């Protein structure tokens, strides 16, 4: 009787010590994935006893414990799963026998980035571990555009790239790998994705300029060679422009002078005309009236009309 009891106690003791020692471990604290990749979120029990008969939960602890995957009563259950993970999560069932509850997540999206919690066990004895998933989206290769010359003859280059996550780092380098200071920098975020645009001013010809857009795990690069021809074009253009400027300045001056002359001339003409008219009037008023008398007019008197402009003969007989 005593022996049986001892055996029972021992059995109980062993079971207790096993459940105390059981823990959930993760192979990595942080996991990285590119958009579109398939990724394994690691999680397994130690010791490696089977978890086939246990409940396994994957949740987003940064999203109010939103359910990512649930395995219960030997089945995967989809009903409470967050819609955004529908059809993309999988527990590898043969691995469950080895105590491995790692989750396979396929077609990774930017919104998958966050903190995941792996929970193994029943309500009474739960064991959990967290894994952080970092997501990167590789954008489009950068494009360099020649954006003309600035007033001091520097060549303005613009480098642009879009479709990145998270915000990428853009760097201009010369052929020696020396970083060049950008003139302007711009970053935009649209639908979660970043686009970036930097410009620089280059004064040296025969230089190979690199534009690098990078994230922690990705980098894309574009190059341009600033040939002497490009700068020559600018010099010719600059000379042409100054010649044109000088010429048009001269032409404008000539025009102004001519216009002034013409106006003066016209004024003089008008003045001249006015004076002539005045003179005519004056002469008109000074004209002496011509009077011709014949024999029949003898004995008549005459007098000047109004304003002294005519001579009137009085008809009254004497
Ligand atoms: C489901 O997950 C997405 C991220 O993948 C999150 O934005 C959304 O809020 C979650 N939905 C719920 C109901 O928790
Ligand atoms: C459990 O782990 C031990 C070493 O820790 C290993 O020898 C054994 O093969 C593993 N069992 C299974 C089923 O993976
Ligand atoms: C768990 O399973 C995954 C997926 O098969 C595998 O990549 C990983 O190495 C396994 N982990 C351990 C500790 O066996």
Coordinates of C-alpha atoms and ligand atoms in Angstrom, one line a residue:
X1 CA 0.0 0.0 0.0
X2 CA 2.8 2.3 1.1
X3 CA 4.7 1.4 -2.1
X4 CA 1.8 2.3 -4.4
X5 CA 1.3 5.6 -2.7
X6 CA 5.0 6.4 -3.1
X7 CA 4.8 5.4 -6.8
X8 CA 1.9 7.7 -7.3
X9 CA 3.6 10.6 -5.6
X10 CA 6.7 10.1 -7.7
X11 CA 4.6 10.0 -10.8
X12 CA 2.8 13.2 -9.8
X13 CA 6.2 14.8 -8.9
X14 CA 7.6 14.0 -12.3
X15 CA 4.6 15.4 -14.1
X16 CA 4.8 18.6 -12.1
X17 CA 8.4 19.2 -12.7
X18 CA 7.9 18.6 -16.5
X19 CA 5.1 21.1 -16.8
X20 CA 7.2 23.7 -14.8
X21 CA 10.1 23.2 -17.1
X22 CA 8.1 23.4 -20.3
X23 CA 8.5 26.7 -22.2
X24 CA 8.0 28.2 -25.6
X25 CA 11.1 29.3 -27.3
X26 CA 11.7 31.2 -30.4
X27 CA 14.6 30.8 -32.8
X28 CA 14.7 34.5 -33.5
X29 CA 13.5 37.7 -31.9
X30 CA 13.0 39.4 -35.2
X31 CA 12.2 38.1 -38.6
X32 CA 12.6 39.9 -41.9
X33 CA 10.6 39.5 -45.1
X34 CA 10.2 41.3 -48.4
X35 CA 6.8 42.0 -49.8
X36 CA 5.5 39.0 -51.7
X37 CA 7.8 36.5 -49.9
X38 CA 6.8 33.5 -47.8
X39 CA 8.2 33.6 -44.3
X40 CA 8.4 31.3 -41.2
X41 CA 7.6 32.8 -37.8
X42 CA 9.5 30.5 -35.5
X43 CA 8.0 29.1 -32.3
X44 CA 8.6 25.7 -30.6
X45 CA 8.2 24.1 -27.2
X46 CA 11.0 22.9 -25.0
X47 CA 11.3 20.0 -24.4
X48 CA 10.3 19.1 -27.9
X49 CA 7.1 17.1 -26.8
X50 CA 4.3 16.9 -29.3
X51 CA 1.8 19.8 -29.4
X52 CA -0.6 17.9 -31.6
X53 CA -3.1 17.5 -28.8
X54 CA -2.7 21.1 -27.6
X55 CA -4.2 24.4 -28.7
X56 CA -1.9 26.7 -30.7
X57 CA -2.7 30.3 -31.3
X58 CA -0.9 33.0 -33.3
X59 CA -2.0 36.6 -32.5
X60 CA -0.9 40.2 -33.3
X61 CA -0.1 41.6 -29.9
X62 CA 0.3 45.1 -31.4
X63 CA -3.3 44.9 -32.9
X64 CA -5.4 44.1 -29.8
X65 CA -4.4 40.4 -30.0
X66 CA -6.1 40.1 -33.4
X67 CA -6.2 36.4 -34.3
X68 CA -3.8 35.3 -37.0
X69 CA -4.1 31.5 -36.8
X70 CA -5.9 29.1 -34.5
X71 CA -5.3 25.3 -34.2
X72 CA -7.7 23.6 -31.8
X73 CA -9.0 20.0 -31.4
X74 CA -6.6 18.8 -34.0
X75 CA -7.9 21.3 -36.6
X76 CA -7.1 24.7 -38.1
X77 CA -10.0 27.0 -37.4
X78 CA -10.7 29.9 -39.7
X79 CA -13.9 31.5 -38.3
X80 CA -12.3 34.0 -36.0
X81 CA -9.2 34.7 -38.1
X82 CA -8.5 38.3 -39.1
X83 CA -9.6 38.6 -42.7
X84 CA -6.3 40.1 -43.8
X85 CA -4.6 36.7 -43.1
X86 CA -7.2 34.5 -44.8
X87 CA -5.6 31.7 -46.7
X88 CA -2.1 32.9 -46.0
X89 CA -1.2 31.1 -42.8
X90 CA -0.2 27.5 -42.2
X91 CA 1.0 25.3 -39.4
X92 CA 3.2 22.4 -40.6
X93 CA 1.3 19.5 -39.0
X94 CA 4.2 17.0 -39.1
X95 CA 6.3 19.6 -37.2
X96 CA 3.6 19.8 -34.5
X97 CA 4.6 16.3 -33.4
X98 CA 8.1 17.6 -32.7
X99 CA 6.8 20.4 -30.6
X100 CA 7.3 22.9 -33.5
X101 CA 4.5 25.4 -33.8
X102 CA 6.2 27.7 -36.3
X103 CA 3.8 29.6 -38.6
X104 CA 4.3 29.8 -42.3
X105 CA 2.9 33.1 -43.7
X106 CA 2.8 33.5 -47.5
X107 CA 2.6 36.5 -49.8
X108 CA 3.8 38.9 -47.1
X109 CA 2.2 42.3 -47.2
X110 CA 3.3 45.6 -45.7
X111 CA 0.5 45.4 -43.2
X112 CA 1.9 42.1 -41.9
X113 CA 4.7 44.1 -40.2
X114 CA 4.3 44.0 -36.4
X115 CA 4.6 41.9 -33.2
X116 CA 3.3 38.3 -33.2
X117 CA 2.5 36.2 -30.2
X118 CA 2.7 32.4 -30.3
X119 CA 0.6 30.7 -27.5
X120 CA 0.8 27.0 -26.8
X121 CA -1.4 25.2 -24.3
X122 CA -4.8 25.3 -22.6
X123 CA -6.3 28.2 -20.7
X124 CA -4.9 26.7 -17.4
X125 CA -1.3 26.4 -18.5
X126 CA -0.4 28.8 -21.4
X127 CA 3.1 29.3 -22.6
X128 CA 3.9 32.1 -25.1
X129 CA 6.7 33.9 -26.9
X130 CA 6.8 36.9 -29.2
X131 CA 8.4 37.4 -32.6
X132 CA 8.7 40.7 -34.5
X133 CA 8.2 40.7 -38.2
X134 CA 9.8 43.5 -40.2
X135 CA 8.7 44.0 -43.8
X136 CA 10.5 45.7 -46.6
X137 CA 9.2 46.6 -50.0
X138 CA 11.8 47.0 -52.8
X139 CA 10.8 50.0 -54.9
X140 CA 11.4 50.8 -58.6
X141 CA 14.9 51.3 -59.9
X142 CA 15.8 55.0 -59.5
X143 CA 15.7 57.3 -62.5
X144 CA 18.1 60.2 -63.0
X145 CA 16.8 63.2 -65.0
X146 CA 18.9 66.1 -66.2
X147 CA 16.9 69.1 -65.0
X148 CA 18.8 71.9 -66.8
X149 CA 21.4 74.4 -65.5
X150 CA 21.2 76.7 -62.6
X151 CA 22.2 80.4 -63.1
X152 CA 25.8 79.8 -62.1
X153 CA 26.3 77.0 -64.7
X154 CA 25.8 74.0 -62.5
X155 CA 24.1 71.0 -63.9
X156 CA 20.9 70.1 -61.9
X157 CA 20.3 66.3 -61.6
X158 CA 17.2 64.8 -60.2
X159 CA 17.0 61.2 -58.9
X160 CA 13.6 59.7 -58.2
X161 CA 12.2 56.3 -57.1
X162 CA 8.9 55.0 -55.8
X163 CA 7.2 52.0 -54.3
X164 CA 9.4 51.6 -51.1
X165 CA 8.6 50.5 -47.6
X166 CA 9.7 51.7 -45.1
X167 CA 11.0 55.2 -46.0
X168 CA 14.2 54.6 -48.0
X169 CA 17.5 56.4 -47.8
X170 CA 18.7 58.2 -50.9
X171 CA 22.3 59.0 -51.4
X172 CA 24.3 60.8 -54.2
X173 CA 27.9 59.7 -54.6
X174 CA 30.6 60.9 -57.0
X175 CA 33.0 58.5 -58.7
X176 CA 35.3 58.3 -55.6
X177 CA 32.3 57.3 -53.5
X178 CA 32.2 60.6 -51.7
X179 CA 28.7 61.5 -50.6
X180 CA 27.3 64.7 -52.3
X181 CA 25.0 67.0 -50.5
X182 CA 21.6 67.2 -52.0
X183 CA 20.1 70.6 -53.0
X184 CA 16.5 69.5 -52.4
X185 CA 14.9 66.5 -50.8
X186 CA 11.3 65.3 -51.0
X187 CA 9.5 62.2 -49.6
X188 CA 5.9 61.3 -50.1
X189 CA 3.8 58.4 -48.7
X190 CA 0.9 57.1 -50.8
X191 CA -1.1 54.0 -49.8
X192 CA 1.6 53.1 -47.3
X193 CA 4.4 53.2 -49.9
X194 CA 7.2 55.8 -50.0
X195 CA 8.5 57.7 -53.0
X196 CA 11.6 59.8 -52.8
X197 CA 13.2 62.5 -54.9
X198 CA 16.5 64.4 -54.4
X199 CA 18.3 66.9 -56.6
X200 CA 21.9 67.9 -56.7
X201 CA 24.0 70.5 -58.6
X202 CA 27.1 69.3 -60.3
X203 CA 29.9 71.5 -61.5
X204 CA 32.4 68.9 -62.7
X205 CA 32.4 67.3 -66.1
X206 CA 33.7 63.8 -66.7
X207 CA 32.4 62.6 -63.4
X208 CA 30.4 59.4 -62.8
X209 CA 27.5 60.2 -60.4
X210 CA 25.6 57.5 -58.6
X211 CA 22.2 57.7 -57.0
X212 CA 21.5 55.0 -54.5
X213 CA 18.2 54.2 -52.9
X214 CA 18.5 51.8 -50.0
X215 CA 16.8 50.1 -47.1
X216 CA 18.4 47.8 -44.5
X217 CA 18.3 44.8 -46.8
X218 CA 17.9 46.2 -50.3
X219 CA 19.7 48.7 -52.5
X220 CA 19.0 50.0 -56.1
X221 CA 21.3 52.3 -58.0
X222 CA 21.4 54.4 -61.1
X223 CA 24.4 56.2 -62.6
X224 CA 25.0 59.1 -64.9
X225 CA 28.2 60.4 -66.5
X226 CA 28.4 64.2 -66.7
X227 CA 30.2 64.5 -70.1
X228 CA 32.1 67.6 -71.2
X229 CA 29.6 67.9 -74.1
X230 CA 26.8 68.6 -71.7
X231 CA 28.6 71.5 -70.1
X232 CA 29.7 72.7 -73.6
X233 CA 26.1 72.8 -74.6
X234 CA 25.5 75.0 -71.6
X235 CA 28.3 77.4 -72.5
X236 CA 27.1 77.8 -76.0
X237 CA 23.6 78.3 -74.8
X238 CA 24.8 80.8 -72.3
X239 CA 26.8 82.8 -74.9
X240 CA 23.9 82.7 -77.3
X241 CA 21.5 83.9 -74.6
X242 CA 23.8 86.8 -73.6
X243 CA 24.2 87.8 -77.3
X244 CA 20.5 87.7 -77.7
X245 CA 20.0 89.7 -74.5
X246 CA 22.5 92.4 -75.6
X247 CA 20.9 92.5 -79.1
X248 CA 17.4 92.8 -77.8
X249 CA 18.5 95.5 -75.4
X250 CA 20.0 97.5 -78.2
X251 CA 16.9 97.0 -80.4
X252 CA 14.7 98.1 -77.6
X253 CA 16.8 101.2 -77.1
X254 CA 16.6 102.0 -80.8
X255 CA 13.0 101.5 -80.9
X256 CA 12.4 103.8 -77.9
X257 CA 14.5 106.6 -79.5
X258 CA 12.7 106.3 -82.8
X259 CA 9.3 106.3 -81.1
X260 CA 10.3 109.4 -79.2
X261 CA 11.5 111.1 -82.4
X262 CA 8.3 110.2 -84.2
X263 CA 6.1 111.5 -81.4
X264 CA 8.1 114.7 -81.3
X265 CA 7.7 115.1 -85.1
X266 CA 4.0 114.5 -84.9
X267 CA 3.7 117.1 -82.2
X268 CA 5.6 119.6 -84.2
X269 CA 3.4 118.9 -87.3
X270 CA 0.3 119.5 -85.3
X271 CA 1.7 122.6 -83.8
X272 CA 2.7 123.8 -87.2
X273 CA -0.8 123.2 -88.6
X274 CA -2.4 125.0 -85.7
X275 CA -0.1 128.0 -86.1
X276 CA -0.8 128.1 -89.9
X277 CA -4.6 128.1 -89.2
X278 CA -4.3 130.9 -86.7
X279 CA -2.2 132.9 -89.1
X280 CA -4.8 132.4 -91.9
X281 CA -7.6 133.5 -89.6
X282 CA -5.6 136.6 -88.7
X283 CA -4.9 137.4 -92.3
X284 CA -8.6 136.9 -93.1
X285 CA -9.6 139.4 -90.5
X286 CA -7.0 141.9 -91.7
X287 CA -8.3 141.9 -95.3
X288 CA -9.2 145.3 -96.7
X289 CA -12.6 145.2 -98.4
X290 CA -12.6 146.0 -102.1
X291 CA -15.3 148.5 -103.1
X292 CA -16.1 149.3 -106.7
X293 CA -18.3 152.2 -107.3
X294 CA -20.1 153.0 -110.6
X295 CA -22.0 156.1 -111.7
X296 CA -25.3 154.9 -110.4
X297 CA -24.0 154.8 -106.9
X298 CA -23.3 158.5 -106.8
X299 CA -24.8 160.3 -103.9
X300 CA -25.3 157.0 -101.9
X301 CA -23.7 156.5 -98.6
X302 CA -22.2 153.3 -97.5
X303 CA -21.1 151.8 -94.2
X304 CA -19.3 148.6 -92.9
X305 CA -21.4 145.7 -91.8
X306 CA -21.1 143.8 -88.5
X307 CA -17.6 142.8 -87.5
X308 CA -16.2 145.0 -90.3
X309 CA -16.4 142.2 -92.8
X310 CA -18.5 143.7 -95.5
X311 CA -19.5 147.0 -97.0
X312 CA -23.2 147.8 -97.1
X313 CA -24.6 150.5 -99.5
X314 CA -27.4 152.5 -98.2
X315 CA -30.3 152.5 -100.8
X316 CA -32.1 155.5 -99.5
X317 CA -32.3 158.2 -102.1
X318 CA -31.1 161.6 -101.0
Ligands
LIG1 C1 -6.6 42.7 -39.2 O1 -5.2 42.9 -39.5 C2 -4.9 44.1 -40.2 C3 -3.4 44.1 -40.4 O2 -3.1 43.0 -41.2 C4 -5.3 45.2 -39.3 O3 -5.1 46.4 -40.0 C5 -6.8 45.1 -38.9 O4 -7.1 46.1 -38.0 C6 -7.1 43.7 -38.3 N1 -8.5 43.6 -38.1 C7 -9.0 43.4 -36.9 C8 -10.5 43.2 -36.8 O5 -8.3 43.3 -35.9
LIG2 C1 14.0 16.5 -29.5 O1 15.2 17.1 -29.2 C2 16.3 16.3 -29.0 C3 17.5 17.1 -28.6 O2 17.2 18.1 -27.8 C4 16.6 15.4 -30.2 O3 17.6 14.5 -30.0 C5 15.3 14.7 -30.7 O4 15.5 14.1 -31.9 C6 14.2 15.7 -30.8 N1 12.9 15.0 -31.1 C7 12.2 15.3 -32.1 C8 10.9 14.5 -32.3 O5 12.4 16.2 -32.9
LIG3 C1 10.0 24.3 -37.3 O1 9.4 24.1 -38.6 C2 9.8 25.0 -39.6 C3 9.0 24.8 -40.8 O2 9.1 23.5 -41.3 C4 11.3 24.9 -39.8 O3 11.8 25.8 -40.8 C5 12.1 25.1 -38.5 O4 13.4 24.8 -38.7 C6 11.5 24.1 -37.5 N1 12.1 24.5 -36.2 C7 12.7 23.6 -35.4 C8 13.2 24.1 -34.1 O5 12.7 22.4 -35.7

